[in-house]
Amino acid sequence: MVVPRRVAVVGAGLSDLGRVDDKTELQLHQQAIRRAVADAGLTRDDIDGLCSTGTGVLSPIEVAEYVGLSQRLRHVESSTVGGSTWEFMSRHAASAIALGLVDVVVLSYASTTRADLKRGVRTSNLSFGARDNQQFDAPFGHTLVSKYAMAAQRHMAQYGTTIEQLAEVAVSARANAADNPEAYYRDPITIDDVLSSRPIADPLTKLQCCIRSDGGGAVVLAAEDRARDLAKAPVWILGTGEAVSHVTMSEWPDFTESPCVRSGRDAFAQAGVTPADIDVCQLYDSFTITVLLTLEGLGFCPPGEAGRFVEGGTLRIGGGLPTNTDGGGLSACHPGMRGMFLIVEAVRQLRGESAARQVADARLACVNGTGGWMSSASTMILGVD
Amino acid sequence: MNRPPGPHTAFDAPSVDTVPWVPPIADQFTEPWWQACRERRLLVRACATCGRTHFPPRPACPHCWSDQVSWHQVTGLGSLYTYSVVRENDLAPFGASLPYVPAIVALDEGPRLMTSIVDSSSLTIAVDARVEVVFVDRGDWTFPAFRIA
Ligand SMILES: [Zn+2]
């Protein structure tokens, strides 16, 4: 009988962020991985696991090869469940570490979405093909934004959620970004600014959509016997959960319910805590509606109540539930997918490294990644001693 | 291109002639569904074992895994579960047909499907509005759009 080991996040790092025109994605992977491992006080010779999404074929082997780890890894993973991928990977890596299958695992991500758009090597909207179930979905040209907009539309009709309540999510994110020198946008915005910005897919306007920036990040997970004597205080992984829902939009059972209902239930149960115990949240904010569905799904408020919950600055630093304290994907950092950056920001808050944007006495954090078009969710409960 | 100044501006959904759509990649199993559309019939799948319907269609029932499943014609009546109004899309041909209204319709017989709202004023487009199917011919293909009933 194997006695499970406790697992902690022991290192976190970001690559160059924002506007990166002089580096490829693999170069950003290497930069982020080296910074995260150094942050932990470890070296390349300590790493025996790697979880990543590469940029081409056989990811994450190309990342492993690029950073020179491919010949020594005993835990390798490349889930493809969208922006929540790094929360899924954390759960899988933590399980493998707990069982003693691997000791030190690095997770990494990097993207040059902004630079690629600027160079014209990708389109703003992506085509996902029209085979199998997609032959009944994709031909109608619903964009990614309009998929989330359909959820917002349903939530507004079913619960009376207002466009101003949705906008408050973006206003709060920008207010938090003001205190983050690494954030892409830092100038304050108002609810009127959000509502009068360019309409993209009703009811979502430009300022309710995540930004497109460049950058990468990495975190290092290790077992308790390694974590205790490293450079930084361990950030314990206390609970995790994962769930998936739909790819075809017509197969989403309830457009007001995130699959985080299931992932959150598992994560909170494993950690033995409740939403009321959480000091700080990092909830994937691909769009403003994503945050409302996530707050309800995780149980921070009852179904249908998230619009009222966020009113008055609840999500701001100093508010009742400081959320997306770096400014989130709406204002700070969203290079294609955001799951990695949620974990990095949670670790920094729990370590007390967040300077002007530090949430006072942050001991317990909730991280929730959302992937695809509310297609997947993974929840992590993190805490410090 | 005329872009409305804000999300609450009234507009008309595209007509059957202008609603943007791209051909699917059909397969041997789904071809009867597309052929039925050409004949102005909307089909779903019905399971003789559990009695439930489903869409998109599969050879075996996703609810109970029975293979006693057959094509079943529905009325083409339903309600508008939700929708959006797309104001920006840089992919062809959609960018040339803004705004358009992708929607999820809940058929009276149970399953939902993705579609596009046509021939309707935005003043009548609302969640839970009654809708009816309109078959749209486009080259070799026919697809189901819906209008506010
Ligand atoms: Zn059945």
XYZ file of C-alpha atoms and ligand atoms in Angstrom:
535
model
C 0.000 0.000 0.000
C 1.427 3.320 -1.116
C 0.902 6.162 1.371
C -0.010 9.222 -0.741
C 2.401 12.133 -0.452
C 1.225 15.735 -0.128
C 1.977 17.837 -3.196
C 2.804 21.530 -3.472
C 3.437 24.146 -6.103
C 7.069 25.022 -5.331
C 7.974 27.274 -8.249
C 6.239 29.725 -10.584
C 7.501 31.958 -13.355
C 6.406 34.044 -16.307
C 8.200 34.597 -19.588
C 8.319 37.938 -21.368
C 4.708 39.152 -21.490
C 2.497 41.540 -23.352
C 4.009 42.479 -26.723
C 6.642 39.926 -27.691
C 7.744 40.294 -31.297
C 11.250 38.861 -30.974
C 10.689 35.339 -29.629
C 8.976 32.142 -30.759
C 6.614 30.158 -28.573
C 9.216 27.475 -27.816
C 11.693 30.160 -26.786
C 9.074 31.527 -24.370
C 8.494 27.993 -23.018
C 12.204 27.686 -22.270
C 12.335 31.105 -20.631
C 9.287 30.428 -18.420
C 10.458 26.928 -17.443
C 13.955 28.132 -16.469
C 12.461 30.971 -14.401
C 9.965 28.698 -12.610
C 12.614 26.081 -11.781
C 14.994 28.781 -10.540
C 12.158 30.268 -8.465
C 11.824 26.896 -6.747
C 15.554 26.727 -6.053
C 15.816 23.634 -8.251
C 17.862 22.801 -11.359
C 17.127 20.944 -14.586
C 18.555 17.750 -13.055
C 15.712 17.711 -10.507
C 12.937 17.592 -13.133
C 11.459 14.209 -14.064
C 8.017 15.248 -15.340
C 6.738 17.701 -17.961
C 3.193 18.676 -18.902
C 2.751 21.065 -21.786
C 1.009 21.860 -24.996
C 3.509 22.471 -27.739
C 2.901 24.380 -30.896
C 3.154 21.726 -33.597
C 3.232 17.953 -33.763
C 3.870 15.537 -30.904
C 3.465 18.116 -28.197
C 4.712 18.104 -25.482
C 7.721 16.184 -26.777
C 8.862 19.199 -28.761
C 8.853 21.280 -25.575
C 10.748 18.550 -23.717
C 13.273 18.343 -26.544
C 13.687 22.127 -26.729
C 14.497 22.451 -23.028
C 16.660 19.337 -23.044
C 14.579 17.127 -20.767
C 13.213 14.526 -23.190
C 15.621 11.707 -22.263
C 14.891 11.833 -18.517
C 11.134 12.299 -18.127
C 8.953 9.669 -16.451
C 5.669 11.665 -16.470
C 4.579 13.381 -19.693
C 1.178 14.820 -20.517
C -0.527 16.987 -23.087
C -4.232 17.221 -22.376
C -6.153 19.265 -24.932
C -9.226 20.570 -23.145
C -8.719 24.255 -23.921
C -7.732 27.021 -21.536
C -8.327 24.880 -18.450
C -5.641 22.425 -19.562
C -3.111 23.433 -16.865
C -5.591 22.876 -14.051
C -6.318 19.408 -15.463
C -2.573 18.788 -15.766
C -1.993 19.909 -12.178
C -4.552 17.406 -10.943
C -2.996 14.588 -12.977
C 0.572 15.503 -12.036
C -0.330 15.870 -8.354
C -1.900 12.417 -8.436
C 1.211 10.897 -10.007
C 3.479 12.661 -7.510
C 1.295 11.596 -4.596
C 1.613 7.963 -5.682
C 5.387 8.221 -6.059
C 5.412 7.752 -9.833
C 7.346 11.002 -10.311
C 8.925 13.595 -8.002
C 9.190 17.015 -9.658
C 6.903 18.010 -12.530
C 7.041 21.193 -14.607
C 3.942 22.542 -16.377
C 4.438 25.124 -19.119
C 2.557 27.216 -21.657
C 3.465 29.896 -24.176
C 1.733 31.670 -27.024
C 2.445 34.503 -29.446
C -1.235 35.050 -30.308
C -0.904 38.843 -30.497
C 2.259 38.772 -32.588
C 0.767 36.133 -34.930
C -2.344 38.260 -35.499
C -0.166 41.312 -36.114
C 1.940 39.389 -38.642
C -1.214 38.062 -40.315
C -0.210 34.402 -39.842
C -3.530 33.587 -38.180
C -7.096 34.920 -38.392
C -8.896 36.492 -35.456
C -11.650 33.867 -35.579
C -10.657 30.220 -35.928
C -12.381 27.626 -38.084
C -12.792 24.262 -36.345
C -13.956 22.158 -39.296
C -17.381 20.755 -40.108
C -17.128 16.968 -39.736
C -19.160 14.616 -37.546
C -21.278 16.548 -35.027
C -19.692 19.808 -36.189
C -21.380 19.434 -39.598
C -24.600 20.502 -37.865
C -22.995 23.290 -35.807
C -20.094 24.973 -37.596
C -21.804 25.837 -40.933
C -23.844 28.559 -39.206
C -20.749 30.622 -38.419
C -21.199 31.106 -34.712
C -17.946 32.641 -33.479
C -16.265 31.817 -30.171
C -17.542 35.120 -28.765
C -21.094 34.370 -29.901
C -21.007 30.977 -28.152
C -20.351 32.713 -24.831
C -22.794 35.464 -25.815
C -25.524 32.821 -26.162
C -24.866 31.821 -22.550
C -25.074 35.461 -21.470
C -28.305 35.935 -23.414
C -29.894 32.906 -21.760
C -28.676 33.958 -18.288
C -30.108 37.447 -18.737
C -33.483 36.107 -19.898
C -33.723 33.382 -17.275
C -32.465 35.302 -14.234
C -32.799 38.987 -15.062
C -29.041 39.497 -15.109
C -28.308 42.949 -16.545
C -25.786 44.142 -19.085
C -24.441 46.502 -16.395
C -23.789 43.546 -14.069
C -21.860 41.794 -16.822
C -19.883 44.986 -17.445
C -18.949 45.223 -13.763
C -16.813 42.081 -14.176
C -14.698 43.921 -16.760
C -14.574 47.118 -14.693
C -13.382 45.174 -11.624
C -10.709 43.361 -13.631
C -9.374 46.677 -14.919
C -9.368 48.143 -11.414
C -7.233 45.203 -10.253
C -4.914 45.583 -13.253
C -4.143 49.155 -12.222
C -1.930 47.794 -9.440
C -0.135 45.254 -11.662
C 2.861 46.706 -13.528
C 2.865 43.646 -15.849
C -0.789 44.110 -16.926
C -1.484 44.856 -20.608
C -4.177 47.485 -19.919
C -4.131 49.512 -16.668
C -6.181 52.680 -17.275
C -9.485 52.601 -15.330
C -12.711 52.008 -17.256
C -16.372 52.568 -16.377
C -19.504 50.526 -16.994
C -20.402 53.060 -19.708
C -17.003 52.504 -21.361
C -17.662 48.752 -21.431
C -21.176 49.057 -22.838
C -20.259 51.642 -25.472
C -17.232 49.699 -26.707
C -17.506 47.929 -30.072
C -20.328 45.344 -30.194
C -18.835 41.941 -31.084
C -21.640 39.438 -30.469
C -24.668 40.677 -28.534
C -24.719 41.172 -25.618
C -20.909 41.076 -25.482
C -18.922 44.175 -26.404
C -15.182 44.450 -27.007
C -14.315 45.250 -23.382
C -16.201 42.133 -22.219
C -13.840 39.911 -24.232
C -10.415 38.700 -23.133
C -7.493 40.565 -24.648
C -4.992 38.970 -27.031
C -1.455 39.255 -25.742
C 1.786 37.272 -25.938
C 3.579 35.369 -23.214
C 4.187 32.171 -21.332
C 4.328 30.735 -17.861
C 5.430 27.690 -15.922
C 4.911 26.145 -12.505
C 6.782 23.381 -10.676
C 4.998 20.736 -8.588
C 6.844 18.570 -6.044
C 6.197 16.109 -3.258
C 6.221 17.228 0.364
C 9.599 15.628 1.088
C 11.171 17.912 -1.533
C 8.899 20.931 -1.012
C 9.794 21.685 2.596
C 13.411 22.766 2.084
C 13.174 24.687 -1.193
C 13.565 28.401 -1.907
C 9.947 29.447 -1.313
C 7.191 28.386 1.071
C 5.201 25.494 -0.455
C 1.749 26.264 -1.825
C -0.137 23.065 -1.071
C -2.549 21.537 -3.549
C -5.387 20.752 -1.145
C -8.087 19.696 -3.595
C -8.676 19.322 -7.319
C -11.508 18.402 -9.658
C -12.115 18.116 -13.376
C -15.190 17.912 -15.600
C -16.127 18.210 -19.256
C -19.397 19.029 -20.987
C -19.853 19.656 -24.715
C -18.136 20.499 -27.990
C -21.317 20.806 -30.063
C -23.264 23.780 -28.723
C -26.641 22.058 -28.990
C -25.321 19.352 -26.621
C -24.735 21.799 -23.713
C -27.533 20.739 -21.349
C -27.936 24.109 -19.580
C -26.349 27.291 -20.948
C -26.413 28.833 -17.472
C -24.403 26.027 -15.854
C -20.621 25.574 -16.072
C -19.117 22.089 -15.779
C -17.295 23.590 -12.766
C -20.392 22.581 -10.798
C -18.852 19.084 -10.836
C -15.129 19.936 -10.722
C -15.697 22.406 -7.889
C -17.721 19.931 -5.847
C -14.847 17.426 -5.991
C -12.148 20.010 -5.280
C -13.877 21.561 -2.257
C -14.761 18.118 -0.862
C -11.182 16.893 -1.148
C -9.832 20.066 0.472
C -12.456 19.943 3.215
C -13.285 23.633 2.844
C -16.219 25.648 1.505
C -16.422 28.746 -0.731
C -16.904 30.862 2.391
C -13.362 29.906 3.493
C -11.680 31.215 0.300
C -9.572 34.398 0.540
C -8.773 34.973 -3.137
C -10.005 33.579 -6.484
C -8.469 33.199 -9.918
C -11.388 32.347 -12.237
C -10.853 32.145 -15.980
C -12.437 35.311 -17.434
C -12.478 34.583 -21.143
C -15.589 36.755 -21.219
C -17.541 38.534 -18.491
C -20.251 35.853 -18.506
C -17.643 33.162 -17.815
C -16.996 34.676 -14.390
C -20.699 34.825 -13.500
C -21.269 31.179 -14.458
C -18.131 30.168 -12.549
C -19.087 32.018 -9.336
C -22.473 30.262 -9.401
C -21.078 26.886 -10.386
C -18.508 26.855 -7.607
C -21.097 27.886 -5.032
C -19.880 31.394 -4.206
C -23.507 32.434 -4.768
C -26.719 30.601 -5.724
C -27.594 29.957 -9.396
C -28.796 33.165 -11.047
C -27.380 35.438 -8.322
C -23.907 36.179 -9.721
C -24.984 39.434 -11.399
C -26.051 40.880 -8.083
C -23.050 39.247 -6.343
C -20.461 41.177 -8.385
C -22.188 44.569 -8.029
C -20.377 47.163 -5.953
C -16.862 45.841 -6.538
C -17.022 42.435 -4.809
C -14.320 41.104 -7.157
C -11.894 43.984 -6.619
C -8.873 43.877 -4.334
C -10.375 45.037 -1.055
C -13.776 43.656 -2.044
C -15.615 40.713 -0.531
C -14.060 38.131 -2.883
C -10.914 39.491 -4.590
C -10.865 37.755 -7.971
C -8.433 37.867 -10.882
C -6.122 40.044 -8.837
C -3.622 40.561 -11.668
C -6.336 42.067 -13.876
C -7.335 38.751 -15.438
C -7.632 37.827 -19.059
C -9.902 40.825 -19.566
C -7.166 43.365 -18.787
C -3.814 41.833 -17.868
C -2.713 38.725 -19.691
C -4.419 36.392 -22.156
C -2.052 34.836 -24.695
C -4.500 32.459 -26.399
C -5.227 30.476 -23.251
C -5.075 31.562 -19.621
C -5.084 28.451 -17.426
C -1.380 28.658 -16.559
C -1.553 32.302 -15.516
C -4.377 31.591 -13.042
C -2.068 29.252 -11.108
C 0.917 31.624 -11.207
C -1.164 34.514 -9.831
C -2.691 32.321 -7.100
C 0.790 31.185 -6.008
C 2.076 34.752 -5.880
C -0.904 35.889 -3.788
C -0.539 33.003 -1.318
C 3.192 33.686 -0.966
C 2.514 37.385 -0.305
C 4.570 38.416 -3.368
C 1.956 40.614 -5.024
C 3.109 44.030 -3.799
C 0.507 46.734 -4.490
C -2.141 44.203 -5.475
C -1.565 41.855 -2.523
C -4.742 40.584 -0.872
C -4.239 40.870 2.898
C -3.847 37.551 4.755
C -4.441 35.394 1.665
C -4.131 31.812 2.961
C -6.597 29.899 0.796
C -7.119 30.343 -2.954
C -9.577 28.914 -5.450
C -8.453 28.533 -9.062
C -10.904 27.576 -11.809
C -9.936 27.039 -15.412
C -12.573 26.982 -18.150
C -11.798 25.529 -21.566
C -13.273 25.733 -25.037
C -16.756 27.252 -24.949
C -17.655 26.226 -21.384
C -16.604 22.775 -22.618
C -14.344 21.882 -19.704
C -13.596 23.041 -16.182
C -10.996 22.204 -13.591
C -10.850 23.527 -10.052
C -7.915 23.732 -7.636
C -7.921 24.664 -3.957
C -4.489 25.949 -2.893
C -3.274 26.906 0.568
C -0.234 27.858 2.635
C 0.751 26.725 6.152
C -20.514 47.879 -44.243
C -23.161 49.286 -41.915
C -22.334 48.491 -38.328
C -25.000 49.306 -35.771
C -23.697 51.646 -33.070
C -24.675 49.508 -30.104
C -25.947 46.123 -28.982
C -29.525 47.293 -28.486
C -30.023 48.674 -31.976
C -32.955 47.207 -33.909
C -32.137 45.356 -37.118
C -33.551 42.683 -39.397
C -32.098 39.190 -39.334
C -30.812 38.122 -42.768
C -33.213 36.794 -45.388
C -33.085 33.244 -46.734
C -31.052 34.675 -49.605
C -28.436 36.428 -47.484
C -28.098 34.242 -44.364
C -24.434 33.164 -44.268
C -23.692 29.444 -44.198
C -20.877 27.153 -45.336
C -21.321 23.585 -46.599
C -20.716 20.760 -44.098
C -18.575 17.678 -44.489
C -21.343 15.067 -44.512
C -20.699 11.335 -44.327
C -22.454 8.156 -45.396
C -24.429 7.924 -42.163
C -25.618 11.563 -42.099
C -26.393 11.875 -45.824
C -30.055 10.790 -45.329
C -30.509 13.729 -42.949
C -29.225 16.191 -45.541
C -31.315 14.518 -48.254
C -34.422 14.911 -46.062
C -33.689 18.642 -45.784
C -33.709 18.834 -49.598
C -37.206 17.256 -49.375
C -38.329 19.816 -46.734
C -38.341 17.231 -43.931
C -36.491 17.775 -40.617
C -35.242 14.579 -38.967
C -33.923 13.598 -35.545
C -33.043 10.146 -34.215
C -35.503 8.163 -32.091
C -34.603 5.178 -29.899
C -37.049 2.266 -29.727
C -35.411 0.955 -26.555
C -35.520 4.004 -24.247
C -38.003 6.128 -26.190
C -35.752 9.183 -26.273
C -34.756 11.311 -29.257
C -31.347 12.792 -29.972
C -29.499 15.163 -32.301
C -26.867 15.393 -33.794
C -27.551 11.888 -35.087
C -25.581 8.776 -34.096
C -25.949 5.167 -35.200
C -26.439 4.104 -31.551
C -28.439 5.910 -28.854
C -26.209 8.127 -26.658
C -28.719 7.832 -23.794
C -28.896 4.017 -23.466
C -26.421 2.728 -26.110
C -29.114 0.721 -27.890
C -28.727 0.324 -31.636
C -32.519 0.175 -32.133
C -32.474 3.755 -33.424
C -34.111 5.176 -36.538
C -34.743 8.479 -38.313
C -37.826 10.313 -37.061
C -39.487 13.296 -38.757
C -40.315 16.251 -36.498
C -42.712 19.151 -36.975
C -40.076 21.872 -37.338
C -41.715 23.803 -34.506
C -39.903 24.796 -31.363
C -38.739 27.616 -29.142
C -35.691 29.850 -29.217
C -33.476 28.546 -26.385
C -30.869 31.264 -26.922
C -29.155 33.286 -29.641
C -26.551 35.926 -30.314
C -26.168 38.666 -32.888
C -22.775 38.388 -34.556
C -21.393 41.847 -35.340
C -17.794 40.838 -36.127
C -16.323 37.803 -37.906
C -13.253 37.955 -40.117
C -13.887 34.513 -41.661
C -15.480 34.300 -45.123
C -18.321 34.326 -45.995
C -19.632 35.458 -42.619
C -17.865 38.826 -42.520
C -19.835 39.953 -45.568
C -23.241 39.190 -43.996
C -23.168 41.060 -40.690
C -25.132 41.113 -38.528
C -26.522 37.590 -38.453
C -28.197 35.622 -35.690
C -26.880 32.153 -34.811
C -29.331 30.456 -32.472
C -30.063 27.311 -30.500
C -33.598 26.052 -31.095
C -35.286 23.577 -28.767
C -37.520 21.410 -30.948
C -40.912 20.516 -29.517
C -39.911 16.858 -29.856
C -36.936 17.319 -27.515
C -33.528 17.762 -29.131
C -31.909 21.123 -29.699
C -30.071 22.187 -32.798
C -27.820 25.003 -33.921
C -29.358 27.179 -36.607
C -29.660 30.761 -37.796
C -32.664 33.094 -37.416
C -33.935 34.497 -40.744
C -36.640 36.882 -41.957
C -37.333 38.288 -38.488
C -37.064 41.720 -36.894
C -34.856 41.956 -33.835
C -37.914 43.398 -32.073
C -39.467 39.924 -32.169
C -36.329 37.885 -31.476
C -36.355 36.866 -27.807
C -35.377 33.908 -25.665
C -38.240 31.373 -25.552
C -39.984 32.909 -28.609
C -41.839 30.360 -30.766
C -40.020 29.521 -33.998
C -40.649 27.480 -37.155
C -38.261 25.883 -39.607
C -37.496 27.472 -42.984
C -35.531 25.304 -45.410
C -32.882 27.267 -47.268
C -31.448 26.026 -50.574
C -27.791 26.801 -51.176
C -26.265 25.131 -54.236
C -26.374 21.341 -53.777
C -27.326 21.725 -50.144
C -30.437 22.562 -48.143
C -30.207 23.556 -44.490
C -32.736 24.365 -41.751
C -32.992 27.979 -40.645
C -35.763 29.226 -38.342
C -37.971 32.299 -38.229
C -39.977 33.773 -35.399
C -43.454 32.166 -35.692
Zn -31.992 4.861 -26.100
